[in-house]
Amino acid sequence: MKPRLSALALVLCLACGAAAAVAAPAPYQLDGTEVRDIHARALKRDYQLLVALPESYRTTNHNTTRRYPVLFVTDANYAFPVVRSIAQRMAKHAGMEEVIVVGLSYAKGDSAVHSRRRDYTPSTPRGSGYRGDMPGRAPAFGEAGAYGRFIADEVFPLVAAQYRADMGRKAFVGHSYGSLLGLEVLLTRPATFEHYILGSPSLWFDRGVMFEREQATARTRRDLPASVYFGIGARETLAPGKRRSRIEEEADMVADLKEFDAALNGRRYRGLQTRLEVFPGEDHASVFPVLFTRGLRAWLGKESGR
């Protein structure tokens, strides 16, 4: 027969369990970061801004007038901690200028897939076979133009009001669909940012619609006042046995990007400077940290570290 616990022993066991629950490990937090909620009025959705402040911003006298360049980063769930860490390390060990990093979150209540498909793409894909990943909600596309206006009209004023940001030195950072958003802004409102770091843009999207957008831009504009850094992995090419086309499974993303860059340069847009680098050994999943590092150097003028 098993011995029964006394009332006192039972109370002690429950107390021990409660203490263990209270002592559960705390989640890791990034130093020098803040989270700000923002309601996108025109979009009628809620987002968050993840803000990383440089070390000198946090340690100097608050009465200083020093202002910092600002990096605006899409896909913040992944890219914000990567960009923050690289930017701060480059400032500390490679003589790079310090920057404020602003991560742009996905919409609250949306999955990452649903949010980025809608907010980062320029159109609804023709002949789409896409399925939604949120129960009861069809996939949505084509709101990059509206989302770009949200950044310029609502995010920028908040950042300018709350931080010592040099709003005359802003850079956009995007990868994959995030780069489609960057290209949409570049072609429609190029002066929104002074510099664009665009990695592995999904130029196959909607049968190459961004090539059509660039052609339309060339018919109405003669200037694109911005510098653009393109980076892509050398392995982002056509899979063996596939015939190149502009659908995702048969896309040669390296060839597409070279073709797009050549089209931009062939127009001789006033004020536009582009640079394209292809990184050996890197693929779509691995290339972002290295292309961001090179794009940051291209923006701030440090071609080599110490």
Short mmCIF file of C-alpha atoms in Angstrom, two decimals:
data_model
loop_
_atom_site.label_atom_id
_atom_site.label_comp_id
_atom_site.label_asym_id
_atom_site.label_seq_id
_atom_site.Cartn_x
_atom_site.Cartn_y
_atom_site.Cartn_z
CA MET A 1 0.00 0.00 0.00
CA LYS A 2 1.42 3.41 -1.07
CA PRO A 3 1.95 5.92 1.74
CA ARG A 4 -0.33 8.94 1.64
CA LEU A 5 1.06 12.47 1.55
CA SER A 6 0.29 14.53 4.58
CA ALA A 7 -1.47 17.83 4.06
CA LEU A 8 1.77 19.67 4.85
CA ALA A 9 3.77 17.61 2.36
CA LEU A 10 1.14 18.22 -0.31
CA VAL A 11 1.30 21.95 0.28
CA LEU A 12 5.09 21.87 0.08
CA CYS A 13 5.00 19.93 -3.20
CA LEU A 14 2.56 22.40 -4.72
CA ALA A 15 4.75 25.28 -3.56
CA CYS A 16 7.80 23.68 -5.13
CA GLY A 17 5.94 23.27 -8.40
CA ALA A 18 4.81 26.88 -8.36
CA ALA A 19 8.38 28.04 -7.64
CA ALA A 20 9.67 25.99 -10.55
CA ALA A 21 7.08 27.56 -12.84
CA VAL A 22 8.02 31.06 -11.68
CA ALA A 23 11.70 30.31 -12.23
CA ALA A 24 11.23 29.28 -15.89
CA PRO A 25 13.99 30.72 -18.13
CA ALA A 26 13.28 34.19 -19.46
CA PRO A 27 13.32 34.79 -23.23
CA TYR A 28 16.41 36.47 -24.67
CA GLN A 29 16.05 40.15 -25.50
CA LEU A 30 18.16 42.29 -27.83
CA ASP A 31 19.95 45.13 -26.07
CA GLY A 32 19.24 48.67 -27.19
CA THR A 33 15.99 47.83 -28.98
CA GLU A 34 12.44 49.13 -28.75
CA VAL A 35 9.08 48.01 -30.12
CA ARG A 36 6.49 50.57 -31.22
CA ASP A 37 2.95 49.81 -32.33
CA ILE A 38 1.65 51.64 -35.38
CA HIS A 39 -1.77 51.61 -37.00
CA ALA A 40 -1.72 51.93 -40.78
CA ARG A 41 -4.69 54.22 -41.33
CA ALA A 42 -5.16 53.72 -45.06
CA LEU A 43 -4.50 49.98 -44.88
CA LYS A 44 -6.64 49.55 -41.74
CA ARG A 45 -4.11 47.17 -40.23
CA ASP A 46 -1.77 47.17 -37.25
CA TYR A 47 1.99 46.68 -37.42
CA GLN A 48 5.02 47.03 -35.20
CA LEU A 49 8.28 48.86 -35.70
CA LEU A 50 11.35 47.16 -34.21
CA VAL A 51 13.95 49.84 -33.53
CA ALA A 52 17.65 49.28 -32.75
CA LEU A 53 19.58 52.29 -31.51
CA PRO A 54 23.38 52.46 -31.91
CA GLU A 55 25.62 52.38 -28.88
CA SER A 56 26.62 56.05 -29.00
CA TYR A 57 22.95 57.06 -29.26
CA ARG A 58 22.28 55.33 -25.94
CA THR A 59 25.41 56.48 -24.11
CA THR A 60 25.86 60.13 -25.13
CA ASN A 61 24.22 63.19 -23.64
CA HIS A 62 20.57 63.41 -24.68
CA ASN A 63 21.02 67.09 -25.50
CA THR A 64 23.29 66.24 -28.43
CA THR A 65 22.16 67.24 -31.89
CA ARG A 66 23.83 64.29 -33.62
CA ARG A 67 21.53 62.47 -36.05
CA TYR A 68 21.97 59.00 -37.54
CA PRO A 69 21.28 57.43 -40.95
CA VAL A 70 18.34 55.01 -40.90
CA LEU A 71 17.95 51.50 -42.33
CA PHE A 72 14.37 50.37 -42.95
CA VAL A 73 14.25 46.58 -43.08
CA THR A 74 11.44 44.36 -44.38
CA ASP A 75 10.71 40.83 -43.11
CA ALA A 76 11.68 42.03 -39.65
CA ASN A 77 10.99 38.69 -37.95
CA TYR A 78 14.13 37.32 -39.60
CA ALA A 79 16.03 40.27 -40.98
CA PHE A 80 15.91 42.77 -38.11
CA PRO A 81 18.22 40.90 -35.68
CA VAL A 82 20.58 40.02 -38.57
CA VAL A 83 20.82 43.59 -39.85
CA ARG A 84 21.08 45.05 -36.35
CA SER A 85 23.94 42.75 -35.40
CA ILE A 86 25.90 43.24 -38.63
CA ALA A 87 25.45 47.02 -38.63
CA GLN A 88 26.60 47.33 -35.01
CA ARG A 89 29.55 44.99 -35.52
CA MET A 90 30.67 46.88 -38.64
CA ALA A 91 30.48 50.15 -36.71
CA LYS A 92 32.49 48.77 -33.80
CA HIS A 93 35.15 46.80 -35.67
CA ALA A 94 35.30 48.11 -39.25
CA GLY A 95 34.97 51.86 -38.84
CA MET A 96 31.48 51.99 -40.32
CA GLU A 97 29.18 54.86 -39.45
CA GLU A 98 26.54 53.99 -36.84
CA VAL A 99 22.93 53.70 -37.99
CA ILE A 100 19.44 53.38 -36.58
CA VAL A 101 17.74 50.17 -37.74
CA VAL A 102 13.95 50.08 -38.13
CA GLY A 103 12.40 46.66 -38.72
CA LEU A 104 9.02 46.52 -40.46
CA SER A 105 6.90 43.74 -38.98
CA TYR A 106 4.22 41.63 -40.60
CA ALA A 107 0.63 42.74 -39.94
CA LYS A 108 -0.70 41.74 -36.55
CA GLY A 109 -2.95 38.70 -36.78
CA ASP A 110 -1.55 37.66 -40.16
CA SER A 111 0.85 34.84 -40.89
CA ALA A 112 4.19 35.83 -42.39
CA VAL A 113 3.23 34.22 -45.70
CA HIS A 114 -0.11 36.02 -45.92
CA SER A 115 1.26 39.41 -44.86
CA ARG A 116 4.28 39.49 -47.15
CA ARG A 117 2.40 38.17 -50.18
CA ARG A 118 -0.07 41.01 -49.85
CA ASP A 119 2.20 43.86 -48.74
CA TYR A 120 5.33 43.18 -50.77
CA THR A 121 3.99 42.18 -54.21
CA PRO A 122 3.13 44.66 -56.98
CA SER A 123 0.21 42.79 -58.56
CA THR A 124 -2.15 39.84 -58.35
CA PRO A 125 -0.39 37.05 -60.26
CA ARG A 126 -1.97 36.00 -63.53
CA GLY A 127 -2.98 32.35 -63.64
CA SER A 128 -2.22 31.98 -59.94
CA GLY A 129 -2.29 28.58 -58.32
CA TYR A 130 -1.56 30.00 -54.87
CA ARG A 131 -3.36 28.72 -51.79
CA GLY A 132 -3.88 30.61 -48.59
CA ASP A 133 -2.13 29.46 -45.44
CA MET A 134 -4.69 31.01 -43.06
CA PRO A 135 -7.96 29.13 -42.50
CA GLY A 136 -10.92 30.89 -44.08
CA ARG A 137 -8.83 33.53 -45.84
CA ALA A 138 -7.94 33.55 -49.50
CA PRO A 139 -4.42 34.65 -50.43
CA ALA A 140 -4.05 38.36 -51.12
CA PHE A 141 -1.54 40.11 -53.38
CA GLY A 142 -0.69 43.38 -55.02
CA GLU A 143 -0.62 46.01 -52.26
CA ALA A 144 3.06 46.99 -52.52
CA GLY A 145 2.15 50.46 -53.76
CA ALA A 146 -0.15 51.11 -50.81
CA TYR A 147 2.32 49.62 -48.34
CA GLY A 148 5.11 51.80 -49.74
CA ARG A 149 2.93 54.86 -49.15
CA PHE A 150 2.33 53.67 -45.58
CA ILE A 151 6.09 53.64 -45.00
CA ALA A 152 6.58 57.13 -46.43
CA ASP A 153 3.46 58.78 -45.01
CA GLU A 154 3.13 57.13 -41.60
CA VAL A 155 6.32 55.30 -40.61
CA PHE A 156 8.70 58.10 -41.58
CA PRO A 157 6.92 60.80 -39.52
CA LEU A 158 6.85 58.54 -36.44
CA VAL A 159 10.57 57.79 -36.72
CA ALA A 160 11.42 61.45 -37.34
CA ALA A 161 9.42 62.55 -34.30
CA GLN A 162 10.70 59.94 -31.85
CA TYR A 163 14.38 59.54 -32.77
CA ARG A 164 17.40 61.58 -33.78
CA ALA A 165 17.18 60.20 -37.30
CA ASP A 166 18.75 61.83 -40.33
CA MET A 167 15.74 61.48 -42.63
CA GLY A 168 17.82 62.73 -45.54
CA ARG A 169 19.86 59.52 -45.37
CA LYS A 170 17.47 56.59 -45.50
CA ALA A 171 18.13 53.13 -46.91
CA PHE A 172 15.69 50.36 -47.79
CA VAL A 173 16.69 46.74 -47.17
CA GLY A 174 14.73 43.87 -48.72
CA HIS A 175 15.20 40.29 -49.84
CA SER A 176 13.12 38.13 -52.18
CA TYR A 177 9.54 39.47 -52.02
CA GLY A 178 10.93 42.30 -49.90
CA SER A 179 13.03 43.31 -52.91
CA LEU A 180 9.91 43.39 -55.08
CA LEU A 181 8.54 45.98 -52.68
CA GLY A 182 11.80 47.92 -52.97
CA LEU A 183 11.62 47.86 -56.77
CA GLU A 184 8.00 49.04 -56.70
CA VAL A 185 9.02 52.02 -54.55
CA LEU A 186 12.09 52.69 -56.70
CA LEU A 187 10.10 52.78 -59.94
CA THR A 188 7.15 54.82 -58.63
CA ARG A 189 8.52 57.03 -55.84
CA PRO A 190 12.32 56.69 -56.14
CA ALA A 191 13.20 59.57 -53.80
CA THR A 192 11.47 57.79 -50.90
CA PHE A 193 14.90 56.36 -50.05
CA GLU A 194 18.38 57.53 -50.95
CA HIS A 195 19.76 53.98 -51.13
CA TYR A 196 18.25 50.57 -51.83
CA ILE A 197 19.83 47.24 -50.79
CA LEU A 198 17.91 44.64 -52.78
CA GLY A 199 18.73 40.96 -52.45
CA SER A 200 17.54 38.17 -54.74
CA PRO A 201 14.43 39.95 -56.05
CA SER A 202 11.68 37.57 -57.13
CA LEU A 203 11.58 38.92 -60.67
CA TRP A 204 9.78 35.78 -61.85
CA PHE A 205 6.69 36.92 -59.92
CA ASP A 206 3.54 37.34 -62.02
CA ARG A 207 5.32 36.32 -65.21
CA GLY A 208 7.97 38.99 -64.84
CA VAL A 209 5.62 41.88 -64.14
CA MET A 210 8.46 44.07 -62.83
CA PHE A 211 10.03 44.09 -66.28
CA GLU A 212 6.74 45.49 -67.57
CA ARG A 213 6.71 48.06 -64.76
CA GLU A 214 10.22 49.19 -65.63
CA GLN A 215 9.26 49.60 -69.29
CA ALA A 216 6.24 51.69 -68.26
CA THR A 217 8.47 53.81 -66.00
CA ALA A 218 10.87 54.46 -68.86
CA ARG A 219 8.03 55.89 -70.96
CA THR A 220 7.18 58.53 -68.35
CA ARG A 221 10.37 59.22 -66.37
CA ARG A 222 13.87 60.30 -67.20
CA ASP A 223 15.23 60.33 -63.65
CA LEU A 224 15.52 57.80 -60.82
CA PRO A 225 17.42 59.65 -58.08
CA ALA A 226 18.75 56.78 -55.98
CA SER A 227 21.62 54.36 -55.59
CA VAL A 228 20.78 50.67 -55.78
CA TYR A 229 22.83 47.71 -54.60
CA PHE A 230 21.76 44.32 -55.98
CA GLY A 231 23.08 41.10 -54.43
CA ILE A 232 22.26 37.47 -55.21
CA GLY A 233 23.65 33.99 -54.64
CA ALA A 234 25.36 32.25 -57.55
CA ARG A 235 23.27 29.14 -56.85
CA GLU A 236 20.01 30.97 -57.52
CA THR A 237 20.03 29.70 -61.06
CA LEU A 238 17.90 27.34 -63.10
CA ALA A 239 17.71 23.82 -61.71
CA PRO A 240 19.27 21.09 -63.88
CA GLY A 241 16.88 19.79 -66.51
CA LYS A 242 14.60 22.82 -66.31
CA ARG A 243 13.83 25.18 -69.16
CA ARG A 244 14.02 28.83 -68.17
CA SER A 245 10.76 30.70 -67.85
CA ARG A 246 9.30 33.28 -65.50
CA ILE A 247 7.55 31.00 -63.07
CA GLU A 248 9.06 30.24 -59.68
CA GLU A 249 10.02 26.63 -60.33
CA GLU A 250 11.69 27.44 -63.66
CA ALA A 251 13.27 30.79 -62.88
CA ASP A 252 16.92 31.65 -63.32
CA MET A 253 17.03 34.41 -60.74
CA VAL A 254 20.64 35.35 -61.49
CA ALA A 255 19.90 35.77 -65.21
CA ASP A 256 16.72 37.69 -64.43
CA LEU A 257 18.55 40.11 -62.14
CA LYS A 258 21.35 40.72 -64.63
CA GLU A 259 18.74 41.40 -67.32
CA PHE A 260 16.84 43.82 -65.09
CA ASP A 261 19.99 45.67 -64.05
CA ALA A 262 21.03 45.97 -67.70
CA ALA A 263 17.60 47.40 -68.56
CA LEU A 264 17.89 50.03 -65.83
CA ASN A 265 21.36 51.07 -66.95
CA GLY A 266 20.37 51.04 -70.60
CA ARG A 267 17.76 53.73 -69.95
CA ARG A 268 20.39 56.12 -68.60
CA TYR A 269 18.05 57.42 -65.89
CA ARG A 270 19.40 60.62 -64.36
CA GLY A 271 20.59 60.19 -60.79
CA LEU A 272 20.50 56.38 -60.82
CA GLN A 273 23.53 54.36 -59.80
CA THR A 274 23.40 50.56 -59.61
CA ARG A 275 25.81 47.87 -58.58
CA LEU A 276 25.27 44.12 -58.83
CA GLU A 277 27.24 41.36 -57.12
CA VAL A 278 26.81 37.59 -57.43
CA PHE A 279 28.16 35.59 -54.49
CA PRO A 280 29.75 32.19 -55.24
CA GLY A 281 28.53 29.28 -53.15
CA GLU A 282 25.46 31.11 -51.81
CA ASP A 283 21.82 30.25 -52.43
CA HIS A 284 18.50 31.97 -51.73
CA ALA A 285 18.48 30.92 -48.09
CA SER A 286 22.11 31.75 -47.24
CA VAL A 287 22.97 34.89 -49.17
CA PHE A 288 21.25 37.64 -47.18
CA PRO A 289 23.90 38.33 -44.47
CA VAL A 290 26.74 38.71 -46.99
CA LEU A 291 24.79 40.80 -49.48
CA PHE A 292 23.58 43.09 -46.68
CA THR A 293 27.15 43.57 -45.45
CA ARG A 294 28.32 44.50 -48.96
CA GLY A 295 25.28 46.71 -49.53
CA LEU A 296 25.92 48.55 -46.28
CA ARG A 297 29.50 49.21 -47.33
CA ALA A 298 28.31 50.42 -50.72
CA TRP A 299 25.98 52.89 -49.00
CA LEU A 300 28.30 54.24 -46.34
CA GLY A 301 31.46 54.20 -48.43
CA LYS A 302 33.58 51.64 -46.57
CA GLU A 303 34.76 49.11 -49.12
CA SER A 304 37.02 47.22 -46.74
CA GLY A 305 37.20 46.80 -43.01
CA ARG A 306 40.20 46.95 -40.75
#
